[in-house]
Coordinates of C-alpha atoms in Angstrom, one line a residue:
M1 CA -25.2 3.3 17.8
K2 CA -25.6 -0.3 18.7
I3 CA -27.9 -0.9 21.7
G4 CA -28.4 -4.0 23.7
F5 CA -31.6 -5.9 24.3
H6 CA -32.3 -4.3 27.7
S7 CA -31.8 -0.8 26.2
Y8 CA -34.1 -1.7 23.4
V9 CA -36.8 -2.8 25.8
L10 CA -36.5 0.4 27.8
G11 CA -36.6 2.4 24.6
V12 CA -40.1 1.1 23.7
V13 CA -41.7 1.9 27.1
A14 CA -44.5 3.7 25.2
C15 CA -45.6 0.3 24.0
T16 CA -44.7 -1.7 27.0
L17 CA -47.8 -3.7 27.0
A18 CA -47.7 -4.6 23.3
F19 CA -47.3 -8.3 23.7
I20 CA -47.7 -8.9 27.4
F21 CA -51.5 -9.4 27.8
P22 CA -52.3 -12.3 25.6
V23 CA -55.6 -12.8 23.8
S24 CA -55.8 -16.2 25.4
P25 CA -53.5 -18.0 27.8
M26 CA -50.3 -19.7 26.5
A27 CA -50.0 -23.4 27.1
A28 CA -46.9 -22.8 29.3
Q29 CA -48.8 -20.7 31.8
D30 CA -50.4 -22.0 34.9
A31 CA -53.8 -21.0 36.4
H32 CA -52.4 -17.6 37.4
F33 CA -51.9 -14.5 35.1
H34 CA -48.5 -14.9 33.5
N35 CA -47.5 -17.4 36.2
A36 CA -48.0 -14.9 39.0
P37 CA -47.4 -16.2 42.5
A38 CA -50.6 -17.6 44.0
T39 CA -50.3 -15.1 46.9
T40 CA -50.7 -12.1 44.5
A41 CA -54.3 -13.0 43.9
Q42 CA -55.0 -11.9 47.5
L43 CA -53.5 -8.4 47.0
K44 CA -56.3 -5.8 47.4
N45 CA -56.5 -2.9 45.0
P46 CA -56.8 0.1 47.3
Y47 CA -58.3 2.2 44.5
A48 CA -60.8 -0.3 43.1
G49 CA -63.8 1.4 41.7
Q50 CA -62.8 4.9 42.6
S51 CA -63.6 7.4 39.8
A52 CA -60.6 9.6 40.6
A53 CA -58.3 6.5 40.2
V54 CA -60.0 5.6 36.9
A55 CA -59.4 9.1 35.6
A56 CA -55.7 9.1 36.7
G57 CA -55.2 5.7 35.3
S58 CA -56.7 6.7 32.0
R59 CA -54.1 9.5 31.7
L60 CA -51.3 7.1 32.6
Y61 CA -52.6 4.6 30.1
T62 CA -52.8 7.2 27.4
A63 CA -49.3 8.3 28.0
N64 CA -47.7 4.8 28.2
C65 CA -49.9 2.3 26.5
G66 CA -52.6 3.9 24.3
S67 CA -50.4 4.4 21.2
C68 CA -50.2 0.6 20.8
H69 CA -53.3 -0.8 22.6
G70 CA -55.6 1.9 21.3
I71 CA -58.5 3.9 22.5
R72 CA -60.3 2.2 25.4
A73 CA -57.5 -0.4 25.4
R74 CA -59.3 -2.1 22.5
G75 CA -56.2 -3.0 20.5
T76 CA -54.7 -1.6 17.3
G77 CA -53.3 -3.5 14.3
N78 CA -51.9 -6.7 15.7
I79 CA -51.7 -5.5 19.2
P80 CA -54.2 -7.3 21.4
A81 CA -56.9 -5.5 23.4
L82 CA -56.7 -5.2 27.2
S83 CA -60.4 -4.4 27.6
Q84 CA -61.2 -8.1 27.3
G85 CA -59.7 -11.5 27.8
P86 CA -57.2 -12.5 30.5
T87 CA -56.5 -8.9 31.7
Q88 CA -60.2 -8.6 32.7
S89 CA -60.6 -12.1 34.2
A90 CA -57.3 -12.0 36.3
P91 CA -57.4 -10.7 39.9
D92 CA -56.2 -7.1 40.3
G93 CA -53.3 -8.3 42.3
E94 CA -51.9 -10.6 39.6
V95 CA -52.1 -7.8 37.0
F96 CA -50.4 -5.4 39.5
W97 CA -47.7 -8.0 40.1
F98 CA -47.0 -8.4 36.4
I99 CA -46.8 -4.7 35.7
T100 CA -44.4 -4.4 38.7
T101 CA -42.3 -7.4 37.8
G102 CA -42.3 -7.4 34.0
S103 CA -41.1 -10.1 31.7
V104 CA -38.0 -9.3 29.6
D105 CA -38.7 -12.4 27.4
N106 CA -42.1 -10.9 26.5
G107 CA -40.7 -7.4 25.9
M108 CA -42.2 -6.1 29.1
P109 CA -39.8 -4.1 31.4
A110 CA -40.5 -4.0 35.2
W111 CA -42.4 -0.9 36.2
A112 CA -41.3 -1.1 39.8
S113 CA -39.8 2.4 39.5
L114 CA -43.3 3.8 38.8
P115 CA -44.9 4.8 42.1
E116 CA -47.1 2.1 43.5
Q117 CA -50.1 4.4 43.4
K118 CA -49.8 4.9 39.7
R119 CA -49.4 1.2 39.0
W120 CA -52.7 0.5 40.9
Q121 CA -54.3 3.4 39.0
I122 CA -53.5 1.7 35.7
V123 CA -55.0 -1.5 37.0
T124 CA -58.1 0.3 38.2
Y125 CA -58.5 2.0 34.8
L126 CA -58.1 -1.2 32.9
K127 CA -60.6 -3.0 35.1
S128 CA -63.1 -0.2 34.7
L129 CA -63.3 -0.8 30.9
K130 CA -65.2 -4.0 31.5
T131 CA -68.1 -2.4 33.5
S132 CA -67.9 1.4 33.3
T133 CA -69.9 2.8 30.4
S134 CA -69.0 6.3 31.4
A135 CA -65.3 5.6 31.4
Q136 CA -65.5 4.0 28.0
Q137 CA -67.5 6.9 26.6
S138 CA -65.2 9.5 27.9
A139 CA -62.1 7.6 26.7
S140 CA -63.6 7.4 23.2
V141 CA -63.7 11.2 22.6
L142 CA -60.7 11.9 20.4
P143 CA -58.8 15.1 21.0
E144 CA -58.2 17.8 18.3
V145 CA -54.6 19.0 17.8
T146 CA -52.7 21.6 15.9
P147 CA -50.0 20.1 13.7
V148 CA -46.4 20.5 14.9
K149 CA -43.6 20.7 12.3
T150 CA -41.2 17.8 12.2
N151 CA -37.6 19.2 12.2
A152 CA -35.9 15.9 11.4
P153 CA -33.7 15.9 8.3
P154 CA -35.2 14.4 5.1
P155 CA -34.8 10.6 4.8
Q156 CA -32.2 9.2 2.4
A157 CA -33.7 7.4 -0.5
P158 CA -35.0 4.8 -1.0
F159 CA -36.4 5.2 2.5
T160 CA -39.1 7.8 3.3
D161 CA -41.5 9.0 5.9
F162 CA -44.9 10.5 6.1
R163 CA -43.8 14.0 5.0
F164 CA -42.8 12.8 1.6
E165 CA -45.5 10.2 0.9
Q166 CA -47.7 11.5 -2.0
P167 CA -50.1 9.7 -4.4
G168 CA -48.3 8.5 -7.5
K169 CA -44.8 8.5 -6.1
V170 CA -43.0 5.3 -7.1
R171 CA -40.5 3.7 -4.7
K172 CA -38.2 0.7 -4.9
I173 CA -36.0 -0.8 -2.1
T174 CA -33.5 -3.6 -2.9
P175 CA -31.5 -5.8 -0.5
Q176 CA -28.4 -3.8 -1.4
D177 CA -30.0 -0.7 0.1
L178 CA -30.3 -2.1 3.6
P179 CA -28.2 -0.5 6.3
A180 CA -26.3 -2.4 9.0
P181 CA -28.3 -3.1 12.1
Y182 CA -28.3 -0.5 14.9
V183 CA -27.2 2.4 12.6
T184 CA -30.0 4.3 14.4
E185 CA -31.4 3.6 17.8
S186 CA -34.6 1.7 18.0
A187 CA -37.4 4.2 18.3
A188 CA -40.6 4.3 20.4
N189 CA -42.9 6.5 18.3
G190 CA -46.4 5.0 18.6
P191 CA -49.1 7.4 17.3
Q192 CA -51.6 9.2 19.3
L193 CA -55.0 8.9 17.6
V194 CA -56.8 12.2 17.2
A195 CA -59.9 13.5 15.6
R196 CA -59.7 14.1 11.9
P197 CA -58.9 17.8 11.3
Q198 CA -61.6 19.7 9.5
A199 CA -59.5 20.1 6.4
A200 CA -58.1 16.6 6.3
W201 CA -59.2 14.0 3.8
P202 CA -57.5 11.0 2.2
K203 CA -55.5 12.1 -0.9
A204 CA -55.6 10.0 -4.1
P205 CA -54.0 10.4 -7.6
A206 CA -55.4 12.7 -10.2
G207 CA -58.7 11.3 -11.6
F208 CA -59.6 9.4 -8.4
S209 CA -62.0 10.5 -5.7
V210 CA -62.4 9.4 -2.1
Q211 CA -65.7 9.2 -0.3
Q212 CA -66.7 8.0 3.2
Y213 CA -68.7 4.8 2.6
A214 CA -69.5 3.9 6.2
T215 CA -68.9 5.5 9.6
G216 CA -69.5 4.7 13.3
L217 CA -67.9 1.3 13.1
D218 CA -66.2 -0.6 15.9
N219 CA -62.5 -1.4 15.2
P220 CA -63.1 -2.3 11.5
R221 CA -60.6 -4.8 10.2
L222 CA -60.4 -7.1 7.2
L223 CA -62.9 -6.6 4.3
R224 CA -63.9 -9.3 1.8
T225 CA -66.3 -9.2 -1.1
A226 CA -68.8 -12.0 -1.5
P227 CA -69.4 -13.5 -5.0
N228 CA -72.7 -11.6 -5.2
G229 CA -71.0 -8.3 -4.4
D230 CA -71.9 -7.9 -0.7
I231 CA -69.1 -6.6 1.5
F232 CA -68.2 -8.5 4.7
L233 CA -66.3 -6.8 7.5
A234 CA -64.7 -8.2 10.6
E235 CA -64.9 -6.1 13.7
G236 CA -62.2 -7.4 15.9
S237 CA -63.1 -5.9 19.2
N238 CA -66.8 -6.7 19.5
G239 CA -66.6 -10.2 17.9
K240 CA -68.9 -9.4 15.0
I241 CA -69.0 -9.9 11.2
K242 CA -71.0 -7.2 9.4
V243 CA -72.4 -7.2 5.9
F244 CA -72.9 -4.2 3.6
H245 CA -75.2 -4.6 0.7
G246 CA -75.2 -2.4 -2.4
I247 CA -73.9 1.1 -3.0
T248 CA -76.3 4.0 -3.3
S249 CA -75.9 6.9 -5.8
D250 CA -74.1 8.9 -3.2
G251 CA -71.6 6.1 -2.4
K252 CA -73.2 4.7 0.8
P253 CA -74.3 1.1 1.6
E254 CA -77.9 0.4 0.8
Q255 CA -78.2 -1.9 3.8
T256 CA -76.1 -2.9 6.8
E257 CA -76.6 -6.0 8.9
T258 CA -74.7 -8.1 11.5
F259 CA -74.0 -11.4 9.9
A260 CA -72.6 -13.1 13.0
E261 CA -71.6 -12.2 16.5
G262 CA -70.2 -13.8 19.7
L263 CA -66.8 -14.5 18.1
T264 CA -63.5 -14.1 20.0
Q265 CA -61.5 -11.8 17.7
P266 CA -62.5 -12.3 14.1
Y267 CA -60.3 -11.3 11.3
G268 CA -59.9 -13.5 8.2
I269 CA -63.0 -14.2 6.0
A270 CA -63.2 -16.6 3.1
F271 CA -66.0 -18.1 1.0
Y272 CA -66.1 -21.8 0.4
P273 CA -66.1 -23.4 -2.1
P274 CA -64.5 -20.8 -4.3
G275 CA -66.5 -19.6 -7.2
G276 CA -70.0 -18.1 -7.7
N277 CA -72.0 -20.3 -5.4
P278 CA -70.4 -20.6 -1.9
Q279 CA -72.0 -22.7 0.8
W280 CA -70.0 -21.5 3.8
V281 CA -68.3 -18.4 5.2
Y282 CA -65.0 -19.3 7.0
V283 CA -63.7 -17.0 9.7
G284 CA -60.2 -16.9 11.2
D285 CA -61.1 -16.2 14.9
T286 CA -57.6 -15.9 16.5
D287 CA -57.5 -19.3 18.2
S288 CA -59.6 -21.3 15.7
V289 CA -61.2 -21.4 12.3
V290 CA -65.0 -21.5 12.3
R291 CA -67.6 -21.5 9.6
F292 CA -71.2 -20.4 9.1
P293 CA -73.7 -21.8 6.5
Y294 CA -74.1 -19.3 3.7
Q295 CA -76.0 -18.7 0.5
N296 CA -75.5 -15.8 -1.8
G297 CA -77.4 -12.8 -0.5
D298 CA -77.6 -13.9 3.1
L299 CA -77.2 -10.9 5.4
K300 CA -77.5 -13.0 8.6
A301 CA -76.0 -16.4 9.2
S302 CA -78.6 -19.1 8.9
G303 CA -76.9 -21.3 11.5
S304 CA -74.5 -21.2 14.4
A305 CA -70.7 -21.3 14.0
Q306 CA -69.2 -24.7 13.3
H307 CA -65.7 -25.3 14.7
I308 CA -63.2 -26.4 12.0
V309 CA -59.8 -26.4 13.6
D310 CA -57.9 -25.0 16.6
L311 CA -55.0 -22.6 15.8
P312 CA -51.8 -21.7 17.7
H313 CA -52.6 -18.8 19.9
G314 CA -51.5 -16.8 22.9
R315 CA -49.6 -13.5 23.1
G316 CA -48.5 -11.6 20.1
H317 CA -50.0 -11.3 16.7
W318 CA -53.6 -12.3 16.8
T319 CA -54.9 -11.8 13.3
R320 CA -55.6 -15.0 11.3
D321 CA -56.3 -14.5 7.6
V322 CA -57.8 -17.4 5.6
Q323 CA -57.8 -18.2 1.9
F324 CA -58.6 -21.3 -0.2
M325 CA -56.8 -22.6 -3.2
A326 CA -58.6 -21.8 -6.4
D327 CA -59.8 -25.4 -6.7
G328 CA -60.9 -25.4 -3.1
K329 CA -58.9 -28.5 -2.1
K330 CA -56.8 -26.7 0.5
M331 CA -57.2 -24.0 3.0
F332 CA -54.4 -21.6 4.0
V333 CA -54.2 -19.9 7.4
A334 CA -51.6 -17.3 8.3
V335 CA -50.4 -17.3 11.9
G336 CA -48.1 -14.6 13.1
S337 CA -45.3 -14.9 15.7
A338 CA -45.9 -14.7 19.4
S339 CA -42.9 -12.3 19.7
N340 CA -40.5 -10.0 17.9
V341 CA -37.5 -12.4 17.6
D342 CA -37.8 -15.3 20.0
D343 CA -36.0 -18.4 18.8
P344 CA -38.6 -21.1 18.0
D345 CA -35.9 -23.7 18.9
S346 CA -36.2 -22.8 22.5
T347 CA -39.6 -21.1 22.7
P348 CA -42.5 -23.5 22.8
A349 CA -45.0 -20.6 22.3
E350 CA -43.6 -20.2 18.8
T351 CA -44.6 -23.7 17.6
N352 CA -46.4 -23.5 14.3
R353 CA -46.3 -19.7 14.4
A354 CA -44.7 -17.3 12.0
D355 CA -46.0 -19.7 9.4
I356 CA -48.6 -20.1 6.7
L357 CA -50.4 -23.3 7.6
E358 CA -52.3 -25.6 5.1
F359 CA -55.3 -27.7 5.9
N360 CA -58.0 -29.6 4.2
P361 CA -61.3 -27.6 4.2
D362 CA -62.5 -29.7 7.1
G363 CA -59.4 -28.8 9.2
S364 CA -57.6 -32.1 8.8
E365 CA -54.1 -32.8 7.6
M366 CA -52.4 -29.7 8.9
R367 CA -48.9 -29.0 7.5
V368 CA -46.6 -26.0 7.3
Y369 CA -46.9 -24.6 3.8
A370 CA -44.2 -21.8 4.2
Y371 CA -42.3 -20.7 7.3
G372 CA -40.1 -17.9 8.7
I373 CA -42.8 -15.4 7.8
R374 CA -43.1 -13.2 11.0
N375 CA -46.6 -12.2 10.4
A376 CA -48.7 -12.7 7.3
G377 CA -51.9 -12.8 9.4
G378 CA -52.9 -9.4 8.1
G379 CA -53.2 -10.4 4.5
L380 CA -53.3 -13.4 2.2
A381 CA -54.5 -13.3 -1.4
I382 CA -54.8 -15.7 -4.3
Q383 CA -53.5 -14.4 -7.7
P384 CA -56.6 -14.7 -9.9
K385 CA -54.7 -15.6 -13.1
T386 CA -52.2 -18.1 -11.7
G387 CA -53.9 -19.4 -8.5
E388 CA -50.7 -18.6 -6.7
L389 CA -50.7 -17.6 -3.0
W390 CA -49.4 -14.2 -2.0
C391 CA -49.0 -12.5 1.4
S392 CA -48.5 -9.1 3.0
V393 CA -46.0 -9.3 5.9
N394 CA -45.1 -7.4 9.1
E395 CA -41.4 -7.9 9.7
R396 CA -39.4 -7.5 13.0
D397 CA -38.5 -4.4 15.0
G398 CA -35.7 -3.2 17.1
L399 CA -32.8 -3.0 14.6
G400 CA -33.2 0.7 13.7
D401 CA -35.3 3.0 11.6
N402 CA -34.6 1.4 8.3
L403 CA -34.7 -2.3 9.2
V404 CA -36.3 -4.7 8.6
P405 CA -38.5 -3.9 5.5
D406 CA -42.0 -5.2 5.5
Y407 CA -42.9 -6.9 2.3
I408 CA -45.4 -8.3 -0.2
T409 CA -44.5 -11.5 -2.0
H410 CA -45.8 -14.6 -3.7
V411 CA -45.3 -17.6 -1.5
E412 CA -43.3 -20.6 -2.5
E413 CA -44.4 -24.0 -1.1
G414 CA -41.9 -25.1 1.5
G415 CA -40.3 -21.7 1.3
F416 CA -38.3 -20.2 4.2
Y417 CA -38.4 -16.4 4.5
G418 CA -35.9 -15.9 7.3
W419 CA -37.6 -15.2 10.6
P420 CA -36.1 -15.0 13.2
W421 CA -32.5 -15.9 12.2
W422 CA -32.2 -14.2 8.9
Y423 CA -34.0 -11.4 7.0
I424 CA -34.3 -10.4 3.3
G425 CA -32.1 -13.2 2.1
N426 CA -28.8 -13.8 3.7
H427 CA -28.8 -10.9 6.3
Q428 CA -28.4 -12.4 9.7
D429 CA -30.3 -10.9 12.7
P430 CA -27.5 -10.0 15.2
R431 CA -29.7 -11.2 18.0
H432 CA -29.2 -14.7 16.7
E433 CA -25.7 -14.4 15.4
G434 CA -24.2 -17.7 14.4
T435 CA -27.5 -19.6 14.6
H436 CA -28.7 -21.8 11.8
P437 CA -26.0 -21.1 9.2
E438 CA -27.4 -23.8 7.1
L439 CA -30.5 -21.6 6.4
R440 CA -28.5 -18.7 5.2
D441 CA -28.8 -19.5 1.5
K442 CA -32.3 -20.8 1.8
A443 CA -33.8 -17.6 3.0
I444 CA -36.0 -16.2 0.1
V445 CA -35.8 -12.6 -0.9
P446 CA -39.4 -11.3 -1.1
D447 CA -40.8 -9.8 -4.3
V448 CA -41.5 -6.3 -3.1
L449 CA -39.7 -4.6 -0.1
L450 CA -41.7 -1.9 1.6
Q451 CA -40.7 0.7 4.1
P452 CA -39.5 -0.8 7.4
H453 CA -42.2 -0.8 10.1
N454 CA -45.0 0.1 7.6
A455 CA -47.2 -2.6 9.2
S456 CA -48.5 -3.9 5.9
L457 CA -51.9 -5.6 6.3
E458 CA -54.7 -6.7 3.9
M459 CA -53.9 -6.9 0.1
T460 CA -56.1 -7.5 -2.9
F461 CA -55.6 -8.0 -6.7
Y462 CA -57.6 -5.5 -8.8
E463 CA -59.9 -7.3 -11.3
G464 CA -62.4 -4.5 -11.9
I465 CA -63.0 -2.4 -15.0
Q466 CA -63.6 1.0 -13.4
F467 CA -59.9 2.0 -13.1
P468 CA -57.8 2.7 -16.2
T469 CA -56.4 -0.3 -18.0
E470 CA -52.9 0.2 -16.6
Y471 CA -54.2 -0.9 -13.1
E472 CA -55.5 -4.3 -14.3
G473 CA -54.2 -7.1 -12.1
D474 CA -52.3 -4.8 -9.8
I475 CA -52.0 -5.3 -6.1
F476 CA -53.4 -2.8 -3.6
A477 CA -52.5 -3.0 0.1
S478 CA -53.3 -1.2 3.3
E479 CA -50.3 0.1 5.4
H480 CA -51.4 0.5 9.0
G481 CA -48.4 2.6 10.0
S482 CA -45.2 2.5 12.1
W483 CA -44.5 2.8 15.8
N484 CA -40.8 1.7 15.7
R485 CA -39.5 4.5 13.6
S486 CA -38.3 8.0 14.7
V487 CA -40.3 9.7 12.0
R488 CA -43.4 7.7 11.2
T489 CA -44.1 6.0 7.9
G490 CA -47.0 4.0 6.4
Y491 CA -50.6 5.1 7.2
E492 CA -51.5 4.8 3.5
V493 CA -52.7 2.6 0.7
I494 CA -50.1 1.5 -1.8
R495 CA -50.2 0.0 -5.3
V496 CA -47.9 -2.7 -6.5
P497 CA -47.9 -2.7 -10.3
L498 CA -47.7 -6.1 -12.0
H499 CA -47.6 -4.6 -15.5
Q500 CA -50.3 -7.0 -16.7
T501 CA -48.1 -10.0 -15.7
S502 CA -48.2 -12.3 -12.7
R503 CA -45.0 -11.0 -11.3
A504 CA -43.9 -7.9 -9.4
S505 CA -40.7 -6.1 -10.4
G506 CA -39.9 -4.7 -7.0
E507 CA -41.4 -1.2 -7.0
Y508 CA -44.5 0.1 -5.3
E509 CA -46.4 3.4 -5.4
D510 CA -48.0 5.6 -2.8
F511 CA -51.7 5.5 -3.8
V512 CA -53.8 7.1 -1.0
T513 CA -52.2 9.2 1.7
G514 CA -53.2 12.0 4.1
F515 CA -54.0 10.1 7.3
V516 CA -51.1 11.6 9.4
V517 CA -51.4 15.0 11.2
D518 CA -47.8 15.2 12.4
N519 CA -45.1 13.0 13.8
G520 CA -47.0 12.5 17.0
H521 CA -50.5 12.3 15.8
V522 CA -52.6 10.4 13.2
W523 CA -56.3 10.4 12.5
G524 CA -56.6 7.3 10.3
R525 CA -55.0 3.9 10.0
P526 CA -55.8 1.7 6.9
V527 CA -56.4 -2.0 7.7
G528 CA -58.6 -3.8 5.2
I529 CA -59.0 -3.4 1.4
T530 CA -61.3 -5.0 -1.1
E531 CA -62.8 -4.4 -4.5
A532 CA -66.5 -3.5 -4.6
H533 CA -68.8 -4.9 -7.3
D534 CA -68.6 -1.6 -9.3
G535 CA -64.8 -1.7 -9.4
S536 CA -64.2 0.9 -6.7
L537 CA -61.9 0.1 -3.8
L538 CA -63.1 0.0 -0.2
V539 CA -60.6 0.6 2.6
S540 CA -61.3 0.1 6.3
D541 CA -59.7 2.5 8.8
D542 CA -59.6 1.6 12.5
G543 CA -58.4 5.1 13.3
S544 CA -61.6 6.9 12.2
N545 CA -63.7 3.8 12.5
S546 CA -64.9 4.1 9.0
I547 CA -64.7 2.7 5.5
W548 CA -63.4 4.8 2.6
R549 CA -64.4 4.3 -1.1
I550 CA -61.9 5.1 -3.8
S551 CA -63.4 5.5 -7.3
Y552 CA -62.1 6.6 -10.6
T553 CA -63.8 9.6 -12.2
G554 CA -61.2 10.6 -14.8
V555 CA -61.8 11.2 -18.5
D556 CA -60.2 7.8 -19.5
K557 CA -62.6 5.9 -17.3
V558 CA -63.4 2.4 -18.7
S559 CA -67.0 2.1 -19.6
G560 CA -67.1 -1.5 -20.9
P561 CA -65.3 -4.8 -20.9
R562 CA -61.6 -4.8 -21.5

């Protein structure tokens, strides 16, 4: 059944705050929160500081906002945190006004129908996160649940859902498989994060084992391996970059240190110049790229952050991955869209967003390398043999369960990948019907189509010798998991076989699964992925706040050079 835009917005009320509280103010805003009337700053919160209001607001937040904005409102995936930034600095009255009034353009319905007391309680809870240690601690305790059977009918191939994801299962989606828009209603099915059940553990193919490499982390995001084998991790919520040195005999880090802190929302990490002797660590820090001096083996930055370049920022996708050309001459930065499908022609906030931008390493000479890519901020990678840029992309929502596929693809210089007017080649988004017909035949079909709403994030090419030879050169990627699908999908690590070539043939394979409890609850959400110096894979998980280590222990294990 086709639904209109307003019905779509009301349908996603569980994620109503998904793009409304920006990481930093948009240029179009004035001094007030989302252009709130000046008089709203004078509104007094009648429940400010009251513990009962904090508790009530916490329950309301969990029911309406937590599936997207996460535990303690610290953000999940590409959804920004509410526990920091403008939400915390704005007067209570301005936040209350915005919750009440909404903004259809930003995907935020008006909550005027919610009793005034409850709106103030949500504000009170959000504000408590900045100062109340007890509120944060109580909110961080994850509930335990008993799985509930999902009675939905099985999905029709090539589409799938969590019930049928299993290690080793090969899948392939083609443009011809795509349904028409609005065949199903747009779902609001954000996950509730719960404690890992006692018997639950990530599942890998036969011959592989999964261990917990690190625990007790704080919103672990992208992982990158330094040339000397140290593992760098971005913790997006607390503004830190951590380093893990070595792997013990029982699969744990030998040493853990904080390399840098005081960042805004770090995500992308890149070593410069490429090769075995980098001098700098570059960090994509949501509204800028900064760098720290670095020598192999440094576990703490030897100097303060140096600003390289400002980036487009504001509401919406906040992750900024960074990569360098193999020769080090150019830097790529992926900047996701500010919205789901706003038209850049009439939306200044989308300027230089939904793009992969190219710079000199000093931040000069910016140009758009490729465009119409809704959000590649979760994962860029350089193909080791060809030096070609690849990306992992979150596509748009709101067109039904099986639209639009996320994807992994090599990136063509100057290439147009469809957003927001077209998708997967010449399929026009009905919300922009008749717009930009000249781009119809220019929209590139990506190499590998993934399940729609999978939320594909970091990717890496496997260059190790621990896994069997058939895995050499293959892509592995973390799938953070869906919210806009009636029966959830993703929440896994996938493998894209390249068959010892530099090209994908369209299929992908479920590789590590088991993070979902049932259709309402999950305990893990893969985000980052990198290859450790011993050839194992490390996967960050911002659901369990841990890093998993996937190693091969089978009988055909490679013991020497290929």
